Amino acid sequence: MAVRTIEVRERVMARNNEIAAEVRSRLAEYGVTAINLVSSPGSGKTTLLERTLAVLGEEMGIAIITGDVQTQNDADRLAAYTPRVVNAVVTNGACHLDALQVLTAVDEIDLNRTRLLFIENVGNLVCPASWDLGEKEMIVLFAVTEGEDKPLKYPKMFQNARRVVMTKIDLLPHVPFDMDRAVANALSVNPALEVIHVSALTGQGLDRWFDFLRAAARPVSTSG
Amino acid sequence: MAVRTIEVRERVMARNNEIAAEVRSRLAEYGVTAINLVSSPGSGKTTLLERTLAVLGEEMGIAIITGDVQTQNDADRLAAYTPRVVNAVVTNGACHLDALQVLTAVDEIDLNRTRLLFIENVGNLVCPASWDLGEKEMIVLFAVTEGEDKPLKYPKMFQNARRVVMTKIDLLPHVPFDMDRAVANALSVNPALEVIHVSALTGQGLDRWFDFLRAAARPVSTSG
């Protein structure tokens, strides 16, 4: 029975990859950069997006797709920070977004007014790692209130990501968290990872995060 | 294709429930109380178990099965606190333990010397909710570093649990966490939930947790 499940899953995954390619090509056509934001529940994805919308929302024409298992709480929170529509996808129990959900949500977005698209995945360190959503890159958030061994325990997520954002660094004086060890663990599973440190609460490190976003969404020059 | 996946899943779940019944009956035969501990990654399951083993390990004959996606880090941490074997189950990518894994691990445990069995599930707020492992009860950990709306976003987990342990309460002065709202959210999805507040770091609230465990593992009296 286990084998049968895997067979079905592989066909579903192959179809997902086809749809992700469709999303990717649609976004490229409009020059939109998509970032797939993943983490444990409670690592601070929505709070970081609130701060990002408040500062860069207008400047960068940010659009948002949020995935949630049951509610649209995150979408409601984010809607307070942007005049644009926040696209909520309720996964009805699934532990990740899939490309078809993103494609459907993208249909509702005015891509002409968008340079940067955040896809806030379901809070989960396992399932989202396998599902291509058509993004340019996956970014994983890692809070200092979690264990330093998260990258070792969930390596696929850290291998597939290009950047890791260490969040809630304002809490470092109050938690038994060894940042050097955490970063070393992350680099041990993916030596190419770029690490950014932020506190969405105090604002520490956010300038570097914003600079990265501006660079990520810069159109590739086509002139010689 | 989606429909086909669900059909297969339902047959797998039915088989899981049969095996869970087998686990439950085996444990009942030996008078062992099993607790399925679930939470987000980083909510403090392993640290709470370390403290529990240190105080109650001998007194209650505690046995442990830990589930992890890739590593056996949690099992290694716990092994430092008990002379008994800690049973590590590596799920190879799956986001939850299943009853067959637990049944296999239970075969390795000396049930005559065991009164309380902790099953430390994979850190995940979605998948474990659907998988009966043969436990007496599921307990969900909820850290004050997460969002107050976790019970609304992951209701199935909170509906299936009988108790919620609020963890890391030593951080309350440093985080924007409204405990009353968090508890109200938990009770709104499951009014029968019992709430325990602990800090495994400072020890606050652990006495009540230990008292609960002693009561949970007390043999039901068969005398009139």
Coordinates of C-alpha atoms in Angstrom, one line a residue:
Chain A
M1 CA 0.0 0.0 0.0
A2 CA 2.9 2.3 0.8
V3 CA 4.2 1.7 -2.7
R4 CA 0.9 2.6 -4.3
T5 CA 0.8 5.8 -2.3
I6 CA 4.2 6.8 -3.6
E7 CA 3.2 6.1 -7.2
V8 CA 0.2 8.4 -6.9
R9 CA 2.3 11.0 -5.1
E10 CA 4.9 11.0 -7.9
R11 CA 2.3 11.6 -10.5
V12 CA 0.8 14.4 -8.5
M13 CA 4.2 15.9 -8.0
A14 CA 5.0 15.7 -11.7
R15 CA 1.7 17.5 -12.5
N16 CA 2.6 20.1 -9.8
N17 CA 5.9 20.8 -11.4
E18 CA 4.2 21.4 -14.8
I19 CA 1.9 23.9 -13.3
A20 CA 4.8 25.6 -11.4
A21 CA 6.5 26.1 -14.7
E22 CA 3.4 27.7 -16.0
V23 CA 3.3 30.1 -12.9
R24 CA 7.0 30.8 -13.4
S25 CA 6.6 31.7 -17.1
R26 CA 3.5 33.9 -16.4
L27 CA 5.4 35.8 -13.7
A28 CA 8.5 36.2 -15.9
E29 CA 6.3 37.7 -18.7
Y30 CA 5.3 40.5 -16.3
G31 CA 8.8 40.9 -14.6
V32 CA 7.4 39.8 -11.3
T33 CA 9.8 38.2 -8.7
A34 CA 8.1 35.6 -6.5
I35 CA 9.4 34.5 -3.1
N36 CA 8.1 31.4 -1.3
L37 CA 8.3 32.1 2.4
V38 CA 8.5 29.0 4.6
S39 CA 9.0 28.2 8.3
S40 CA 7.6 26.5 11.4
P41 CA 4.3 27.9 12.6
G42 CA 5.1 30.9 14.8
S43 CA 8.5 31.8 13.3
G44 CA 7.3 35.2 12.3
K45 CA 6.4 35.1 8.6
T46 CA 3.3 37.3 8.9
T47 CA 4.9 39.8 11.2
L48 CA 7.9 40.2 8.8
L49 CA 5.5 40.6 5.9
E50 CA 3.5 43.3 7.9
R51 CA 6.8 45.3 8.4
T52 CA 7.8 44.7 4.8
L53 CA 4.4 45.9 3.4
A54 CA 4.5 49.0 5.6
V55 CA 7.9 50.1 4.2
L56 CA 8.1 48.6 0.7
G57 CA 4.5 47.9 -0.2
E58 CA 3.9 50.9 -2.4
E59 CA 7.5 51.3 -3.6
M60 CA 7.7 47.7 -4.9
G61 CA 4.1 47.0 -5.8
I62 CA 4.0 44.0 -3.4
A63 CA 1.3 41.4 -3.9
I64 CA 0.7 38.6 -1.4
I65 CA -0.7 35.1 -1.5
T66 CA -1.1 33.5 2.0
G67 CA -1.7 29.8 2.5
D68 CA -3.4 28.6 5.6
V69 CA -4.8 25.3 6.7
Q70 CA -8.2 26.5 8.0
T71 CA -8.4 30.3 8.5
Q72 CA -7.6 33.4 6.6
N73 CA -6.2 35.1 9.8
D74 CA -2.8 35.9 8.1
A75 CA -4.5 37.4 5.1
D76 CA -6.7 39.6 7.4
R77 CA -3.6 40.7 9.3
L78 CA -1.8 41.7 6.1
A79 CA -4.7 43.4 4.5
A80 CA -4.4 46.1 7.2
Y81 CA -1.0 47.0 5.7
T82 CA -1.8 47.3 2.1
P83 CA -4.6 48.8 -0.1
R84 CA -4.2 45.9 -2.5
V85 CA -6.0 42.6 -2.3
V86 CA -4.3 39.9 -0.2
N87 CA -5.1 36.5 -1.7
A88 CA -5.9 33.9 0.9
V89 CA -5.7 30.2 0.0
V90 CA -7.3 27.9 2.6
T91 CA -5.7 24.4 2.1
N92 CA -8.4 22.5 4.0
G93 CA -6.1 20.4 6.0
A94 CA -3.1 20.2 3.6
C95 CA 0.2 21.0 5.1
H96 CA 1.6 23.0 2.1
L97 CA 0.5 25.2 -0.8
D98 CA 0.6 23.6 -4.3
A99 CA 1.2 25.2 -7.7
L100 CA -2.4 25.0 -8.8
Q101 CA -3.5 27.0 -5.8
V102 CA -0.8 29.6 -6.6
L103 CA -1.8 29.7 -10.3
T104 CA -5.4 30.3 -9.4
A105 CA -4.5 33.0 -7.0
V106 CA -2.1 34.7 -9.5
D107 CA -5.1 35.0 -11.9
E108 CA -6.7 37.4 -9.4
I109 CA -3.6 39.6 -9.1
D110 CA -3.0 42.7 -11.2
L111 CA 0.5 41.7 -12.5
N112 CA 1.1 45.0 -14.3
R113 CA 1.1 46.7 -10.9
T114 CA 3.3 44.0 -9.2
R115 CA 7.1 43.7 -9.0
L116 CA 7.4 41.5 -5.9
L117 CA 5.0 38.6 -5.0
F118 CA 5.3 37.0 -1.6
I119 CA 3.8 33.5 -1.3
E120 CA 3.4 32.9 2.5
N121 CA 3.4 29.1 2.7
V122 CA 1.6 27.0 5.4
G123 CA 3.7 27.0 8.6
N124 CA 5.4 23.7 8.3
L125 CA 9.0 22.5 8.0
V126 CA 8.4 19.3 6.1
C127 CA 5.7 19.3 3.4
P128 CA 6.4 22.6 1.6
A129 CA 10.0 21.6 0.8
S130 CA 8.8 19.3 -2.0
W131 CA 6.4 21.6 -3.7
D132 CA 7.6 23.9 -6.4
L133 CA 5.2 26.9 -6.6
G134 CA 6.9 28.7 -9.5
E135 CA 8.8 31.0 -7.2
K136 CA 12.2 32.6 -8.0
E137 CA 13.5 31.4 -4.6
M138 CA 12.4 29.9 -1.4
I139 CA 13.4 31.7 1.8
V140 CA 13.2 29.9 5.2
L141 CA 12.6 31.8 8.5
F142 CA 14.3 30.4 11.6
A143 CA 13.4 32.0 15.0
V144 CA 15.9 32.1 17.9
T145 CA 13.1 30.6 20.0
E146 CA 13.5 27.3 18.1
G147 CA 16.3 24.7 18.5
E148 CA 19.7 25.3 16.9
D149 CA 19.4 21.8 15.3
K150 CA 16.4 22.7 13.1
P151 CA 18.5 22.7 9.9
L152 CA 19.7 19.2 10.7
K153 CA 16.2 17.9 11.5
Y154 CA 14.6 19.5 8.5
P155 CA 17.5 19.5 5.9
K156 CA 15.4 19.5 2.8
M157 CA 13.9 22.8 3.6
F158 CA 17.3 24.4 4.2
Q159 CA 18.8 22.7 1.1
N160 CA 16.1 24.1 -1.2
A161 CA 16.3 27.6 0.2
R162 CA 18.8 30.2 -0.9
R163 CA 18.5 32.4 2.1
V164 CA 17.6 31.9 5.8
V165 CA 16.3 34.8 7.8
M166 CA 17.0 34.4 11.6
T167 CA 14.0 36.1 13.2
K168 CA 13.1 37.4 16.7
I169 CA 16.8 38.3 17.4
D170 CA 15.5 40.8 20.1
L171 CA 14.9 37.7 22.2
L172 CA 18.5 36.5 22.1
P173 CA 19.3 37.7 25.7
H174 CA 16.4 35.7 27.0
V175 CA 16.7 32.3 25.3
P176 CA 19.3 29.6 25.5
F177 CA 20.1 29.9 21.7
D178 CA 23.6 29.6 20.3
M179 CA 23.5 31.6 17.1
D180 CA 26.9 30.5 15.9
R181 CA 25.9 26.9 16.2
A182 CA 22.5 27.5 14.5
V183 CA 24.2 29.2 11.6
A184 CA 26.9 26.5 11.4
N185 CA 24.1 23.8 11.3
A186 CA 22.4 25.7 8.5
L187 CA 25.6 26.0 6.5
S188 CA 26.5 22.4 7.0
V189 CA 23.4 21.3 5.1
N190 CA 23.7 24.1 2.5
P191 CA 27.0 25.9 2.4
A192 CA 25.6 28.4 -0.2
L193 CA 22.9 29.8 2.2
E194 CA 23.0 33.5 2.8
V195 CA 22.0 34.4 6.4
I196 CA 20.1 37.6 7.4
H197 CA 19.3 38.5 11.0
V198 CA 16.2 40.5 11.9
S199 CA 13.8 41.5 14.6
A200 CA 10.5 42.6 13.1
L201 CA 9.6 43.8 16.6
T202 CA 12.5 46.3 17.1
G203 CA 13.3 46.7 13.4
Q204 CA 16.9 45.5 13.9
G205 CA 18.3 44.1 10.6
L206 CA 15.3 45.1 8.5
D207 CA 17.3 47.5 6.4
R208 CA 19.4 44.6 5.1
W209 CA 16.2 42.6 4.4
F210 CA 14.7 45.5 2.5
D211 CA 18.0 45.9 0.5
F212 CA 17.9 42.3 -0.4
L213 CA 14.3 42.5 -1.6
R214 CA 15.1 45.5 -3.7
A215 CA 18.0 43.7 -5.3
A216 CA 16.0 40.5 -5.8
A217 CA 13.3 42.3 -7.7
R218 CA 15.6 44.4 -9.9
P219 CA 15.0 43.6 -13.5
V220 CA 17.9 41.9 -15.2
S221 CA 19.5 44.4 -17.6
T222 CA 19.2 43.5 -21.2
S223 CA 21.5 46.1 -22.5
G224 CA 25.1 45.3 -23.4
Chain B
M1 CA -6.2 12.6 -9.5
A2 CA -7.0 14.4 -6.2
V3 CA -9.9 12.0 -5.7
R4 CA -7.7 8.9 -6.2
T5 CA -5.2 10.2 -3.7
I6 CA -7.9 10.5 -1.1
E7 CA -9.1 7.0 -1.8
V8 CA -5.7 5.5 -1.1
R9 CA -5.2 7.7 1.9
E10 CA -8.5 6.5 3.4
R11 CA -7.4 2.9 3.1
V12 CA -4.0 3.7 4.6
M13 CA -5.8 5.5 7.5
A14 CA -8.1 2.6 8.1
R15 CA -5.1 0.2 8.3
N16 CA -3.4 2.7 10.7
N17 CA -6.4 2.7 13.0
E18 CA -6.4 -1.1 13.1
I19 CA -2.7 -1.1 14.1
A20 CA -3.3 1.7 16.7
A21 CA -6.0 -0.5 18.3
E22 CA -3.3 -3.3 18.5
V23 CA -0.9 -0.9 20.2
R24 CA -3.6 0.3 22.6
S25 CA -4.5 -3.2 23.6
R26 CA -0.9 -4.3 24.1
L27 CA -0.2 -1.2 26.3
A28 CA -3.4 -1.9 28.3
E29 CA -2.3 -5.4 29.0
Y30 CA 0.8 -4.1 30.7
G31 CA -1.0 -1.1 32.4
V32 CA 1.1 1.4 30.4
T33 CA -0.3 4.9 29.8
A34 CA 0.8 6.4 26.5
I35 CA 0.9 10.1 25.7
N36 CA 1.3 11.5 22.2
L37 CA 3.1 14.8 22.4
V38 CA 2.5 17.1 19.5
S39 CA 3.5 20.7 18.6
S40 CA 5.2 23.0 16.1
P41 CA 8.9 22.4 15.7
G42 CA 10.6 24.4 18.5
S43 CA 7.8 24.5 21.0
G44 CA 9.8 22.7 23.6
K45 CA 8.8 19.0 23.5
T46 CA 12.2 17.7 24.0
T47 CA 13.2 20.1 26.7
L48 CA 10.0 19.4 28.7
L49 CA 10.7 15.6 28.3
E50 CA 14.3 16.2 29.6
R51 CA 13.0 17.8 32.7
T52 CA 10.3 15.2 33.1
L53 CA 12.8 12.3 32.8
A54 CA 15.1 14.0 35.3
V55 CA 12.4 14.1 38.0
L56 CA 10.0 11.3 37.2
G57 CA 12.0 9.0 35.0
E58 CA 12.8 6.4 37.7
E59 CA 9.7 6.9 39.8
M60 CA 7.3 6.3 36.9
G61 CA 9.3 3.9 34.7
I62 CA 9.1 6.3 31.7
A63 CA 9.8 5.0 28.2
I64 CA 10.2 7.2 25.2
I65 CA 9.6 6.9 21.5
T66 CA 10.8 10.0 19.5
G67 CA 9.8 10.6 15.9
D68 CA 12.0 12.8 13.7
V69 CA 12.1 13.5 10.0
Q70 CA 15.8 12.9 9.4
T71 CA 17.9 12.8 12.6
Q72 CA 17.8 11.2 16.0
N73 CA 19.0 14.4 17.7
D74 CA 16.0 14.4 20.1
A75 CA 16.6 10.8 21.1
D76 CA 20.3 11.5 21.7
R77 CA 19.3 14.5 23.9
L78 CA 16.9 12.4 26.0
A79 CA 19.2 9.5 26.3
A80 CA 21.4 11.7 28.6
Y81 CA 18.5 11.8 31.1
T82 CA 17.6 8.2 31.4
P83 CA 19.5 4.9 31.8
R84 CA 16.8 3.2 29.6
V85 CA 16.8 3.0 25.9
V86 CA 15.2 5.9 24.0
N87 CA 13.5 4.6 20.8
A88 CA 14.2 6.8 17.8
V89 CA 12.0 6.6 14.7
V90 CA 13.3 8.4 11.7
T91 CA 10.3 9.0 9.4
N92 CA 12.4 9.7 6.3
G93 CA 10.5 12.7 5.2
A94 CA 7.0 12.0 6.6
C95 CA 5.5 14.7 8.7
H96 CA 4.1 12.4 11.4
L97 CA 4.6 9.1 13.2
D98 CA 2.2 6.3 12.3
A99 CA 0.9 3.4 14.4
L100 CA 3.1 0.8 12.7
Q101 CA 6.2 2.7 13.6
V102 CA 5.0 2.9 17.2
L103 CA 4.1 -0.8 17.3
T104 CA 7.5 -1.7 16.0
A105 CA 9.2 0.6 18.6
V106 CA 6.9 -0.8 21.4
D107 CA 8.3 -4.3 20.6
E108 CA 11.7 -3.0 21.8
I109 CA 10.4 -1.6 25.1
D110 CA 10.4 -3.6 28.4
L111 CA 6.7 -3.0 29.2
N112 CA 7.0 -4.7 32.6
R113 CA 9.3 -1.9 33.7
T114 CA 7.1 0.9 32.1
R115 CA 4.2 2.8 33.5
L116 CA 4.3 5.9 31.3
L117 CA 5.2 6.0 27.6
F118 CA 5.8 9.3 25.9
I119 CA 5.5 9.3 22.1
E120 CA 7.3 12.5 20.9
N121 CA 5.7 13.1 17.5
V122 CA 7.3 14.9 14.6
G123 CA 7.2 18.7 15.2
N124 CA 4.2 19.6 13.0
L125 CA 0.7 21.1 13.7
V126 CA -1.0 19.5 10.7
C127 CA -0.2 15.9 9.8
P128 CA 0.0 14.3 13.3
A129 CA -3.6 15.3 14.1
S130 CA -5.1 12.6 11.8
W131 CA -2.9 9.6 12.9
D132 CA -4.0 7.6 15.9
L133 CA -0.9 6.0 17.5
G134 CA -2.7 4.0 20.1
E135 CA -2.1 6.6 22.8
K136 CA -4.3 7.3 25.8
E137 CA -4.3 10.9 25.0
M138 CA -2.8 13.5 22.8
I139 CA -1.3 16.6 24.4
V140 CA -0.4 19.7 22.4
L141 CA 2.4 22.1 23.4
F142 CA 1.9 25.8 22.5
A143 CA 4.8 28.2 23.1
V144 CA 4.3 31.8 24.0
T145 CA 6.7 32.7 21.2
E146 CA 4.1 31.6 18.7
G147 CA 0.9 33.5 17.6
E148 CA -2.2 33.5 19.8
D149 CA -4.2 32.3 16.8
K150 CA -2.5 28.9 16.5
P151 CA -5.6 27.0 17.8
L152 CA -7.8 28.7 15.2
K153 CA -5.3 28.0 12.4
Y154 CA -4.7 24.4 13.4
P155 CA -8.0 23.4 15.0
K156 CA -7.9 19.7 14.4
M157 CA -4.8 19.3 16.6
F158 CA -6.5 21.3 19.4
Q159 CA -9.8 19.4 19.0
N160 CA -8.1 16.0 19.3
A161 CA -6.1 17.0 22.3
R162 CA -7.4 16.8 25.9
R163 CA -4.7 19.1 27.3
V164 CA -2.7 22.0 26.1
V165 CA 0.6 22.9 27.7
M166 CA 1.6 26.5 27.4
T167 CA 5.4 26.5 27.2
K168 CA 8.2 29.0 27.6
I169 CA 6.1 31.2 29.9
D170 CA 9.4 32.7 31.3
L171 CA 9.5 34.7 28.0
L172 CA 6.1 36.3 28.6
P173 CA 7.7 39.7 29.7
H174 CA 9.6 39.8 26.4
V175 CA 7.1 38.8 23.8
P176 CA 3.9 40.4 22.5
F177 CA 1.8 37.4 23.5
D178 CA -1.7 37.8 25.0
M179 CA -2.2 34.7 27.1
D180 CA -5.9 35.3 27.8
R181 CA -6.6 35.6 24.1
A182 CA -4.5 32.4 23.3
V183 CA -6.3 30.4 25.9
A184 CA -9.7 31.7 24.8
N185 CA -8.8 30.7 21.2
A186 CA -7.9 27.2 22.4
L187 CA -11.1 26.9 24.3
S188 CA -13.2 28.2 21.4
V189 CA -12.2 25.2 19.3
N190 CA -12.3 22.7 22.2
P191 CA -14.1 23.9 25.4
A192 CA -13.0 20.7 27.3
L193 CA -9.3 21.5 27.0
E194 CA -7.4 21.6 30.2
V195 CA -4.6 24.2 30.2
I196 CA -1.2 23.9 32.0
H197 CA 1.4 26.7 32.1
V198 CA 5.1 25.7 32.3
S199 CA 8.6 27.0 31.8
A200 CA 11.0 24.0 31.4
L201 CA 13.8 26.6 31.7
T202 CA 12.9 28.1 35.1
G203 CA 10.8 25.1 36.4
Q204 CA 7.7 27.3 36.8
G205 CA 4.5 25.2 36.6
L206 CA 6.4 21.9 36.4
D207 CA 4.9 20.6 39.7
R208 CA 1.4 20.7 38.2
W209 CA 2.6 18.9 35.0
F210 CA 4.2 16.2 37.2
D211 CA 1.0 15.9 39.3
F212 CA -1.0 15.5 36.1
L213 CA 1.4 12.8 34.8
R214 CA 1.2 10.9 38.1
A215 CA -2.6 11.0 38.0
A216 CA -2.8 10.0 34.3
A217 CA -0.6 6.9 34.9
R218 CA -2.5 5.8 38.1
P219 CA -4.0 2.4 37.5
V220 CA -7.8 2.4 37.5
S221 CA -9.0 0.8 40.7
T222 CA -10.9 -2.5 40.1
S223 CA -12.1 -2.9 43.7
G224 CA -15.7 -2.0 44.6

